Amino acid sequence: MSDLQSTAGAVIERAKKDGATAADVMIREDDSFSVTVRMGEIETLKQAISRSLMLRVFIGKRTALSHTSDLTPSVVQGLVDETVEMARLTSEDDSAGLPEHAVYRNGFPELQLIDPSWEEVTPAERIDFAMRTEAAALSTDKAITNSEGASFDYARSQVTLANTLGFNGTYQGSSAGLYCVPIAQSSVGMQRDHWMSAARHRKQMELPEDIGRKAAQRALRRLGARKIPTAEGPIVFDPLTARSLLGHLFEAVSGSSIYRRSSFLIDQIGQRVAAENITVVDDALIPAGLGSSPFDDEGVPTRVTPIIENGVLRNYLHTAYTARKLASQPTGNGSRTASGAVTIGPTNFYLKPGKYTPEEIIRSIKRGLYVVELIGFGVNTVTGDYSRGAVGIWVENGEFVHPVQEVTIAGNLRDMLNNIEMVGNDVTFLGSIAAPTLKIGNMVISGE
Amino acid sequence: MEVTKSIFFQTYNLNVADLENYLGEALARGGDYADLYFEYRINHSIVLEEQIIKSATKSVSLGVGVRVISGEKTGYAYSDDLNRENVMKAARTAAFIASASSQGGKIQIPTPLGQEKNLYPINVFPTELEISQKIALLQDADRAARGFDSRIKQVQASYVDETKHVLIVTSEGNAAWDRQPLVRMNVMCIAEEGGRLQSGYHGGGGRRGLDIFAGDLDPKAIARESARQAILQLGAVDAPAGPTEVVLGPGWPGILLHEAIGHGLEADFNRKKTSAFAGLVGQKVASELCTVVDDGTIPFRRGSLNMDDEGNPTHQTVLIEKGILRGYLQDRLSSRLMKLPLTGNGRRQSYDHIPIPRMTNTFMMAGDSAPEDIIKSVKKGLYAVQFGGGQVDITSGKFVFSASEAYLIDDGHITAPVKGATLIGDGPTVLRQVTAVGSDLKLDHGIGICGKDGQTIPVGVGLPTIKIREITVGGTEK
């Protein structure tokens, strides 16, 4: 048993002694490194080991939570005592409590979350990853005149969880990201864009030179972007912007949005909510997946949960709490925020690839917009109303015509899901949520 | 205030010799400058939902960040406790940024900076109060929201408070400390009618004791405002699409300034020439009616601070004066590299983050038009009074902000409420379209959160009623 596991065990014992009827504690330790280079020079270098302890106690049906970054035993003991005291002051809530004993099981799948070979990479080599990435971007074209830099981040984390039902588990993971933001300039102004690669294993990462070049090409194709007249037409979302649509879907199928009735997808299990070509899953078991883990932040074993199958809504995602509220089962999506609150988080939440290449999808457009970036927060998951700022490329007769900026695209998520006409074969994982290129039949583009 | 009076000396046994050791280690490889940022923070949060107190949370965070600057390079490391060995290790790690060959900065004995002001003179900090008082605020809000209209089906009310102790010591011999209170309450309502759902949202807060929750910020007033917005939206029509004449109401719509010009004037982007505003100082970027400031010195405001997170006093900085661009928001690094004065805008989320230039309270000065006359002067347009979030692309200058409460204006009269819609414009030119500025400057209610480089911090905004000749509204009604 590791040190962190014994600390976790001691916290649980203390909580019980203080009068908690149930409790769980999670400890996270991150050993992280990050470097940003800009115009060929190191800009910042940051390194640290950080820890945080998140405690949840129950007195019967009452709940209190706490969090500390200071793991000095006397500080932790004091906080446990205070948390139990605080629990006496909250209300009784019938659905409160740890997950049922029956959901736990012995043994966890091997998910290849850690790549030990990262530890052989020296700090100088890590800095060099970022240098090579930015250099590749800057040398792609004369119009790449400036840069917000390139960064390389690496972290090795350990998650330890224990509860009063006897659960005491731990797992480790590694993850790295390489990111580049070049700036292109012409007589009509500046444009920036980015590209990145993120993975748990070294061999899953794109080459620095490829990331830099792709980032530069993305910035270059935006030069000369202009407004277009207000119009209606088909919209193609590239995998990065399609990913944000999946993010809105995730929020709408989260058990917490469902019991609060704050989702446009309430009361619709078994019903058709999207086009027939749409299948979405939350799959925690993808080997080396960025969102994979053996158990969630409540200790519930993780799994594969179908969300939408061929357009039909199959499941909402649950913590122990939301499952009890809605007479369902926890789905292994318990996720603790920095302050210790247990919320619902995605594991690997993605839209399954379709049969079309992105080129085939673009070729199918007579007059429409290919969207490469979305900005702003104009999405209401209660009503599904959607209105966001967009940057993209205008498409006519299947060909890119010119870049577009300072427009918005608007519609309703309900209609958008039902109007997905083509699904790409290019799912791109850069985090827990992923999607392929998607074509939506019709939206309003607001411009001049 | 004497640094030795800070919690770090009093409770955590820090002494002046420690500070010298840490700074010495930080500069051992020849950095030009080093600083230490000690932080001890307590937060409480309480959530009421379905008419019960669902949970109460206490969060404690302690640590020290060590920064070393060598030329334009920054080395950074931190420790999650004040254990001497761990802080020395962080100092050694941060020191690696400097090449051993360079000259190296000198360490001066820290002397406390004179504390000229206290913008949050309060006797009892909210974090010191009994939880029962805070629960009562939420219960008041819940009852008021539910009593507002029978169509209000869900109420979620939350309360958050914070006390942050900060001690900053620099190798130039400056030392400063502060104790910063912060409190906030939010109410979210869901209205339901005939199978249709709508939400409303309102909140308020600042750097003050619980007595802040009175008048406009009385929990009942906050709750009724949230409920009113949810009910209003049940009858909303589609928003227009395309260029529209827009009147922005006073207060929170000041988020326009935050996105359209504030971020673009943060010095780091201008030093690196990645901002659409780079090189525009002295030029006309707005109508003569517009004077815009960033002011971190207004008592009790959410965006105000006695000192920034580099230990420098906050200021009122004029960004735009009668349409002319005047200046940037500086942190230490950019100010030194650009050879421009400090403005007290170096801020960070916490000890595990590097300080960068950020806004405090950003607002436009009042003009002389009567707000009613401004609305009357519009033939066909949009009157937007409440907003959700906004975002900007610094480099292209394009920004958005999303209206959550807006109405059509028809022949000078406010008519139907419209559904939420995003407004999009160009930062360096949007204020040239301002054709009227009202006399009714209002600051927001104290709920603003700003994100940059993965760091979130509290900020404020403000605006009088203004009229914009044309801005693109992203609705669906062509």
mmCIF file of C-alpha atoms in Angstrom, chain B residues 55-342:
data_model
loop_
_atom_site.group_PDB
_atom_site.id
_atom_site.type_symbol
_atom_site.label_atom_id
_atom_site.label_comp_id
_atom_site.label_asym_id
_atom_site.label_seq_id
_atom_site.Cartn_x
_atom_site.Cartn_y
_atom_site.Cartn_z
ATOM 1 C CA SER B 55 -23.995 20.353 0.531
ATOM 2 C CA ALA B 56 -21.496 22.596 2.226
ATOM 3 C CA THR B 57 -17.852 22.684 1.167
ATOM 4 C CA LYS B 58 -14.743 24.061 2.800
ATOM 5 C CA SER B 59 -11.567 24.415 0.820
ATOM 6 C CA VAL B 60 -8.097 25.286 2.130
ATOM 7 C CA SER B 61 -5.215 26.097 -0.115
ATOM 8 C CA LEU B 62 -1.678 26.956 0.939
ATOM 9 C CA GLY B 63 1.465 27.363 -1.096
ATOM 10 C CA VAL B 64 4.266 29.501 -2.348
ATOM 11 C CA GLY B 65 5.224 30.273 -5.938
ATOM 12 C CA VAL B 66 8.806 31.180 -6.832
ATOM 13 C CA ARG B 67 9.472 33.159 -9.985
ATOM 14 C CA VAL B 68 12.837 33.932 -11.533
ATOM 15 C CA ILE B 69 13.175 36.296 -14.487
ATOM 16 C CA SER B 70 16.225 36.317 -16.724
ATOM 17 C CA GLY B 71 15.865 38.689 -19.672
ATOM 18 C CA GLU B 72 12.514 37.784 -21.278
ATOM 19 C CA LYS B 73 12.553 34.279 -19.777
ATOM 20 C CA THR B 74 10.569 33.221 -16.737
ATOM 21 C CA GLY B 75 11.244 30.190 -14.554
ATOM 22 C CA TYR B 76 8.481 29.138 -12.194
ATOM 23 C CA ALA B 77 8.001 26.502 -9.540
ATOM 24 C CA TYR B 78 5.857 26.157 -6.459
ATOM 25 C CA SER B 79 5.418 24.216 -3.281
ATOM 26 C CA ASP B 80 2.099 23.087 -1.759
ATOM 27 C CA ASP B 81 3.330 23.754 1.744
ATOM 28 C CA LEU B 82 5.736 26.105 3.503
ATOM 29 C CA ASN B 83 8.150 23.354 4.499
ATOM 30 C CA ARG B 84 11.621 24.979 4.198
ATOM 31 C CA GLU B 85 13.136 22.145 2.182
ATOM 32 C CA ASN B 86 10.258 22.167 -0.312
ATOM 33 C CA VAL B 87 10.381 25.939 -0.832
ATOM 34 C CA MET B 88 14.171 25.766 -1.345
ATOM 35 C CA LYS B 89 13.624 22.997 -3.899
ATOM 36 C CA ALA B 90 11.061 25.161 -5.745
ATOM 37 C CA ALA B 91 13.529 28.080 -5.700
ATOM 38 C CA ARG B 92 16.259 25.834 -7.145
ATOM 39 C CA THR B 93 13.900 24.592 -9.880
ATOM 40 C CA ALA B 94 12.803 28.112 -10.856
ATOM 41 C CA ALA B 95 16.464 29.250 -10.873
ATOM 42 C CA PHE B 96 17.262 26.885 -13.772
ATOM 43 C CA ILE B 97 15.868 29.391 -16.265
ATOM 44 C CA ALA B 98 18.939 31.588 -15.833
ATOM 45 C CA SER B 99 22.238 30.739 -17.471
ATOM 46 C CA ALA B 100 25.000 30.521 -14.878
ATOM 47 C CA SER B 101 27.142 32.940 -16.868
ATOM 48 C CA SER B 102 24.953 36.027 -16.493
ATOM 49 C CA GLN B 103 25.605 38.725 -13.906
ATOM 50 C CA GLY B 104 22.709 38.064 -11.621
ATOM 51 C CA GLY B 105 20.492 40.332 -9.564
ATOM 52 C CA LYS B 106 21.179 41.427 -6.012
ATOM 53 C CA ILE B 107 18.960 40.756 -3.068
ATOM 54 C CA GLN B 108 17.940 43.604 -0.881
ATOM 55 C CA ILE B 109 16.563 43.277 2.593
ATOM 56 C CA PRO B 110 12.770 43.293 2.244
ATOM 57 C CA THR B 111 11.130 46.467 3.453
ATOM 58 C CA PRO B 112 7.366 46.715 3.635
ATOM 59 C CA LEU B 113 5.669 48.881 1.027
ATOM 60 C CA GLY B 114 3.554 51.580 2.584
ATOM 61 C CA GLN B 115 -0.081 50.578 2.597
ATOM 62 C CA GLU B 116 -1.816 53.668 1.256
ATOM 63 C CA LYS B 117 -5.336 52.384 1.091
ATOM 64 C CA ASN B 118 -7.649 49.691 2.247
ATOM 65 C CA LEU B 119 -10.386 49.130 -0.309
ATOM 66 C CA TYR B 120 -12.149 46.536 1.835
ATOM 67 C CA PRO B 121 -12.308 48.002 5.350
ATOM 68 C CA ILE B 122 -14.553 45.430 7.005
ATOM 69 C CA ASN B 123 -14.622 44.112 10.525
ATOM 70 C CA VAL B 124 -15.829 40.573 10.014
ATOM 71 C CA PHE B 125 -14.783 38.603 6.959
ATOM 72 C CA PRO B 126 -17.544 36.337 5.588
ATOM 73 C CA THR B 127 -15.321 33.238 5.988
ATOM 74 C CA GLU B 128 -15.294 33.811 9.756
ATOM 75 C CA LEU B 129 -19.069 33.682 10.137
ATOM 76 C CA GLU B 130 -21.264 30.789 11.163
ATOM 77 C CA ILE B 131 -22.548 28.696 8.287
ATOM 78 C CA SER B 132 -26.145 29.058 9.568
ATOM 79 C CA GLN B 133 -26.194 32.776 8.601
ATOM 80 C CA LYS B 134 -25.164 31.914 5.067
ATOM 81 C CA ILE B 135 -27.750 29.144 4.814
ATOM 82 C CA ALA B 136 -30.438 31.654 5.813
ATOM 83 C CA LEU B 137 -29.508 33.856 2.822
ATOM 84 C CA LEU B 138 -30.042 30.935 0.445
ATOM 85 C CA GLN B 139 -33.357 29.994 2.043
ATOM 86 C CA ASP B 140 -34.594 33.577 1.660
ATOM 87 C CA ALA B 141 -33.643 33.487 -2.013
ATOM 88 C CA ASP B 142 -35.354 30.146 -2.603
ATOM 89 C CA ARG B 143 -38.632 31.291 -1.081
ATOM 90 C CA ALA B 144 -38.597 34.562 -3.009
ATOM 91 C CA ALA B 145 -37.947 32.854 -6.354
ATOM 92 C CA ARG B 146 -40.668 30.250 -5.850
ATOM 93 C CA GLY B 147 -43.092 32.900 -4.625
ATOM 94 C CA PHE B 148 -42.482 35.016 -7.714
ATOM 95 C CA ASP B 149 -44.509 32.819 -10.085
ATOM 96 C CA SER B 150 -45.974 29.311 -9.936
ATOM 97 C CA ARG B 151 -44.242 28.478 -13.221
ATOM 98 C CA ILE B 152 -40.849 28.553 -11.446
ATOM 99 C CA LYS B 153 -40.187 24.828 -11.045
ATOM 100 C CA GLN B 154 -36.527 24.664 -10.014
ATOM 101 C CA VAL B 155 -34.375 27.005 -7.991
ATOM 102 C CA GLN B 156 -30.670 26.503 -7.472
ATOM 103 C CA ALA B 157 -29.038 29.034 -5.164
ATOM 104 C CA SER B 158 -25.384 29.049 -4.273
ATOM 105 C CA TYR B 159 -23.212 31.011 -1.886
ATOM 106 C CA VAL B 160 -19.406 31.257 -2.104
ATOM 107 C CA ASP B 161 -16.978 33.171 0.101
ATOM 108 C CA GLU B 162 -13.220 33.460 0.206
ATOM 109 C CA THR B 163 -10.448 35.003 2.262
ATOM 110 C CA LYS B 164 -7.083 35.127 0.578
ATOM 111 C CA HIS B 165 -3.916 36.045 2.483
ATOM 112 C CA VAL B 166 -1.110 37.065 0.156
ATOM 113 C CA LEU B 167 2.505 37.935 0.926
ATOM 114 C CA ILE B 168 4.791 39.053 -1.896
ATOM 115 C CA VAL B 169 8.532 39.542 -1.464
ATOM 116 C CA THR B 170 10.833 40.597 -4.299
ATOM 117 C CA SER B 171 14.587 40.511 -4.783
ATOM 118 C CA GLU B 172 14.405 44.291 -5.247
ATOM 119 C CA GLY B 173 13.607 44.534 -1.585
ATOM 120 C CA ASN B 174 9.880 45.104 -1.722
ATOM 121 C CA ALA B 175 7.528 43.257 0.560
ATOM 122 C CA ALA B 176 3.776 43.626 0.758
ATOM 123 C CA TRP B 177 0.898 41.659 2.106
ATOM 124 C CA ASP B 178 -2.864 41.792 1.905
ATOM 125 C CA ARG B 179 -5.936 40.015 3.183
ATOM 126 C CA GLN B 180 -8.607 39.920 0.470
ATOM 127 C CA PRO B 181 -12.266 39.082 1.139
ATOM 128 C CA LEU B 182 -14.638 37.992 -1.627
ATOM 129 C CA VAL B 183 -18.251 36.888 -1.474
ATOM 130 C CA ARG B 184 -20.854 36.002 -4.088
ATOM 131 C CA MET B 185 -24.368 34.628 -4.376
ATOM 132 C CA ASN B 186 -26.070 33.243 -7.504
ATOM 133 C CA VAL B 187 -29.610 32.113 -8.199
ATOM 134 C CA MET B 188 -30.621 29.999 -11.200
ATOM 135 C CA CYS B 189 -34.312 29.410 -11.927
ATOM 136 C CA ILE B 190 -36.025 27.062 -14.342
ATOM 137 C CA ALA B 191 -39.507 28.060 -15.523
ATOM 138 C CA GLU B 192 -41.750 25.492 -17.153
ATOM 139 C CA GLU B 193 -45.005 26.034 -19.057
ATOM 140 C CA GLY B 194 -46.769 23.667 -21.424
ATOM 141 C CA GLY B 195 -43.666 21.483 -21.809
ATOM 142 C CA ARG B 196 -41.448 24.471 -22.611
ATOM 143 C CA LEU B 197 -38.467 25.181 -20.365
ATOM 144 C CA GLN B 198 -36.530 28.405 -19.832
ATOM 145 C CA SER B 199 -33.821 29.456 -17.431
ATOM 146 C CA GLY B 200 -33.002 32.690 -15.632
ATOM 147 C CA TYR B 201 -29.839 33.653 -13.826
ATOM 148 C CA HIS B 202 -28.801 36.459 -11.521
ATOM 149 C CA GLY B 203 -26.279 37.080 -8.778
ATOM 150 C CA GLY B 204 -24.232 39.591 -6.887
ATOM 151 C CA GLY B 205 -21.241 40.077 -4.633
ATOM 152 C CA GLY B 206 -18.017 41.929 -3.940
ATOM 153 C CA ARG B 207 -15.152 42.322 -1.481
ATOM 154 C CA ARG B 208 -17.256 43.034 1.568
ATOM 155 C CA GLY B 209 -18.981 41.496 4.581
ATOM 156 C CA LEU B 210 -22.387 39.813 4.449
ATOM 157 C CA ASP B 211 -23.983 43.268 4.732
ATOM 158 C CA ILE B 212 -23.423 43.504 0.977
ATOM 159 C CA PHE B 213 -26.572 41.396 0.535
ATOM 160 C CA ALA B 214 -29.000 44.307 0.947
ATOM 161 C CA GLY B 215 -30.898 46.607 -1.409
ATOM 162 C CA ASP B 216 -30.355 45.459 -5.025
ATOM 163 C CA LEU B 217 -28.291 42.566 -3.702
ATOM 164 C CA ASP B 218 -30.821 41.430 -1.098
ATOM 165 C CA PRO B 219 -31.083 37.635 -1.645
ATOM 166 C CA LYS B 220 -34.802 38.100 -2.297
ATOM 167 C CA ALA B 221 -34.125 40.780 -4.915
ATOM 168 C CA ILE B 222 -31.497 38.611 -6.625
ATOM 169 C CA ALA B 223 -33.906 35.656 -6.624
ATOM 170 C CA ARG B 224 -36.835 37.659 -8.025
ATOM 171 C CA GLU B 225 -34.642 39.042 -10.781
ATOM 172 C CA SER B 226 -33.539 35.514 -11.714
ATOM 173 C CA ALA B 227 -37.164 34.286 -11.689
ATOM 174 C CA ARG B 228 -38.314 37.303 -13.717
ATOM 175 C CA GLN B 229 -35.789 36.522 -16.439
ATOM 176 C CA ALA B 230 -36.865 32.852 -16.654
ATOM 177 C CA ILE B 231 -40.574 33.786 -16.913
ATOM 178 C CA LEU B 232 -39.860 36.531 -19.451
ATOM 179 C CA GLN B 233 -38.042 34.065 -21.702
ATOM 180 C CA LEU B 234 -41.137 31.823 -21.868
ATOM 181 C CA GLY B 235 -42.647 34.448 -24.159
ATOM 182 C CA ALA B 236 -39.508 35.265 -26.167
ATOM 183 C CA VAL B 237 -39.548 35.447 -29.956
ATOM 184 C CA ASP B 238 -36.660 34.624 -32.318
ATOM 185 C CA ALA B 239 -33.845 37.171 -32.347
ATOM 186 C CA PRO B 240 -33.043 39.019 -35.577
ATOM 187 C CA ALA B 241 -30.160 37.906 -37.807
ATOM 188 C CA GLY B 242 -27.803 40.407 -39.424
ATOM 189 C CA PRO B 243 -26.588 43.986 -38.873
ATOM 190 C CA THR B 244 -28.783 45.767 -36.331
ATOM 191 C CA GLU B 245 -28.841 49.045 -34.435
ATOM 192 C CA VAL B 246 -28.338 48.061 -30.788
ATOM 193 C CA VAL B 247 -28.882 49.861 -27.488
ATOM 194 C CA LEU B 248 -27.018 48.322 -24.554
ATOM 195 C CA GLY B 249 -28.468 48.839 -21.091
ATOM 196 C CA PRO B 250 -26.298 50.059 -18.185
ATOM 197 C CA GLY B 251 -24.082 47.841 -15.966
ATOM 198 C CA TRP B 252 -23.254 44.257 -16.906
ATOM 199 C CA PRO B 253 -23.428 44.883 -20.705
ATOM 200 C CA GLY B 254 -20.027 46.531 -20.044
ATOM 201 C CA ILE B 255 -18.757 43.042 -20.883
ATOM 202 C CA LEU B 256 -18.640 44.582 -24.386
ATOM 203 C CA LEU B 257 -15.650 46.704 -23.250
ATOM 204 C CA HIS B 258 -13.980 43.771 -21.519
ATOM 205 C CA GLU B 259 -14.034 41.667 -24.703
ATOM 206 C CA ALA B 260 -13.870 44.278 -27.465
ATOM 207 C CA ILE B 261 -10.975 46.339 -26.129
ATOM 208 C CA GLY B 262 -9.869 45.267 -22.620
ATOM 209 C CA HIS B 263 -8.113 42.027 -23.543
ATOM 210 C CA GLY B 264 -6.629 43.567 -26.666
ATOM 211 C CA LEU B 265 -4.952 46.229 -24.478
ATOM 212 C CA GLU B 266 -3.282 43.785 -22.084
ATOM 213 C CA ALA B 267 0.418 44.574 -22.452
ATOM 214 C CA ASP B 268 1.719 41.046 -23.100
ATOM 215 C CA PHE B 269 -0.181 40.807 -26.403
ATOM 216 C CA ASN B 270 1.034 44.250 -27.445
ATOM 217 C CA ARG B 271 4.656 43.664 -26.447
ATOM 218 C CA LYS B 272 4.554 40.530 -28.616
ATOM 219 C CA LYS B 273 2.610 42.403 -31.321
ATOM 220 C CA THR B 274 -0.038 39.687 -31.438
ATOM 221 C CA SER B 275 -2.929 42.055 -30.616
ATOM 222 C CA ALA B 276 -5.097 43.779 -33.193
ATOM 223 C CA PHE B 277 -4.446 46.935 -31.077
ATOM 224 C CA ALA B 278 -0.630 46.743 -31.338
ATOM 225 C CA GLY B 279 0.810 50.129 -32.348
ATOM 226 C CA LEU B 280 -2.516 51.998 -32.139
ATOM 227 C CA VAL B 281 -1.712 54.148 -29.052
ATOM 228 C CA GLY B 282 -2.480 57.794 -29.840
ATOM 229 C CA GLN B 283 -4.851 56.849 -32.634
ATOM 230 C CA LYS B 284 -8.595 57.236 -32.785
ATOM 231 C CA VAL B 285 -10.262 53.877 -32.074
ATOM 232 C CA ALA B 286 -13.629 55.065 -30.749
ATOM 233 C CA SER B 287 -16.164 57.833 -31.097
ATOM 234 C CA GLU B 288 -15.349 61.019 -29.152
ATOM 235 C CA LEU B 289 -18.198 60.128 -26.796
ATOM 236 C CA CYS B 290 -16.167 57.201 -25.402
ATOM 237 C CA THR B 291 -13.800 57.352 -22.434
ATOM 238 C CA VAL B 292 -12.924 53.939 -21.037
ATOM 239 C CA VAL B 293 -10.943 53.178 -17.878
ATOM 240 C CA ASP B 294 -9.732 50.182 -15.923
ATOM 241 C CA ASP B 295 -9.941 50.993 -12.233
ATOM 242 C CA GLY B 296 -8.773 48.586 -9.525
ATOM 243 C CA THR B 297 -9.242 51.160 -6.749
ATOM 244 C CA ILE B 298 -13.013 51.292 -6.204
ATOM 245 C CA PRO B 299 -13.865 50.234 -2.630
ATOM 246 C CA PHE B 300 -15.617 46.881 -2.117
ATOM 247 C CA ARG B 301 -15.743 45.977 -5.837
ATOM 248 C CA ARG B 302 -15.145 42.424 -7.023
ATOM 249 C CA GLY B 303 -12.425 43.523 -9.446
ATOM 250 C CA SER B 304 -10.625 45.824 -6.961
ATOM 251 C CA LEU B 305 -7.420 45.049 -5.049
ATOM 252 C CA ASN B 306 -5.175 46.992 -2.657
ATOM 253 C CA MET B 307 -2.240 45.611 -4.608
ATOM 254 C CA ASP B 308 -1.903 43.397 -7.641
ATOM 255 C CA ASP B 309 -0.425 39.898 -7.406
ATOM 256 C CA GLU B 310 3.081 41.256 -7.904
ATOM 257 C CA GLY B 311 2.758 43.548 -4.869
ATOM 258 C CA ASN B 312 2.240 46.789 -6.848
ATOM 259 C CA PRO B 313 -0.569 49.219 -5.980
ATOM 260 C CA THR B 314 -3.604 49.166 -8.291
ATOM 261 C CA HIS B 315 -4.494 52.253 -10.347
ATOM 262 C CA GLN B 316 -7.115 53.929 -12.426
ATOM 263 C CA THR B 317 -5.744 53.556 -15.966
ATOM 264 C CA VAL B 318 -7.272 55.471 -18.864
ATOM 265 C CA LEU B 319 -7.513 53.119 -21.857
ATOM 266 C CA ILE B 320 -9.469 55.350 -24.218
ATOM 267 C CA GLU B 321 -9.875 59.104 -23.747
ATOM 268 C CA LYS B 322 -12.526 60.780 -25.896
ATOM 269 C CA GLY B 323 -11.967 58.182 -28.580
ATOM 270 C CA ILE B 324 -8.148 58.181 -28.523
ATOM 271 C CA LEU B 325 -6.307 55.026 -27.429
ATOM 272 C CA ARG B 326 -4.122 55.964 -24.451
ATOM 273 C CA GLY B 327 -2.471 52.952 -22.902
ATOM 274 C CA TYR B 328 -2.037 49.355 -21.933
ATOM 275 C CA LEU B 329 -2.567 47.269 -18.840
ATOM 276 C CA GLN B 330 0.863 46.295 -17.521
ATOM 277 C CA ASP B 331 2.466 43.645 -15.397
ATOM 278 C CA ARG B 332 6.086 43.857 -14.264
ATOM 279 C CA LEU B 333 7.655 41.917 -17.126
ATOM 280 C CA SER B 334 5.916 43.791 -19.947
ATOM 281 C CA SER B 335 6.318 47.155 -18.249
ATOM 282 C CA ARG B 336 10.074 46.628 -17.973
ATOM 283 C CA LEU B 337 10.478 45.295 -21.525
ATOM 284 C CA MET B 338 8.269 48.022 -23.043
ATOM 285 C CA LYS B 339 9.809 50.709 -20.784
ATOM 286 C CA LEU B 340 6.340 51.899 -19.763
ATOM 287 C CA PRO B 341 5.047 52.605 -16.239
ATOM 288 C CA LEU B 342 3.444 49.904 -14.105
#
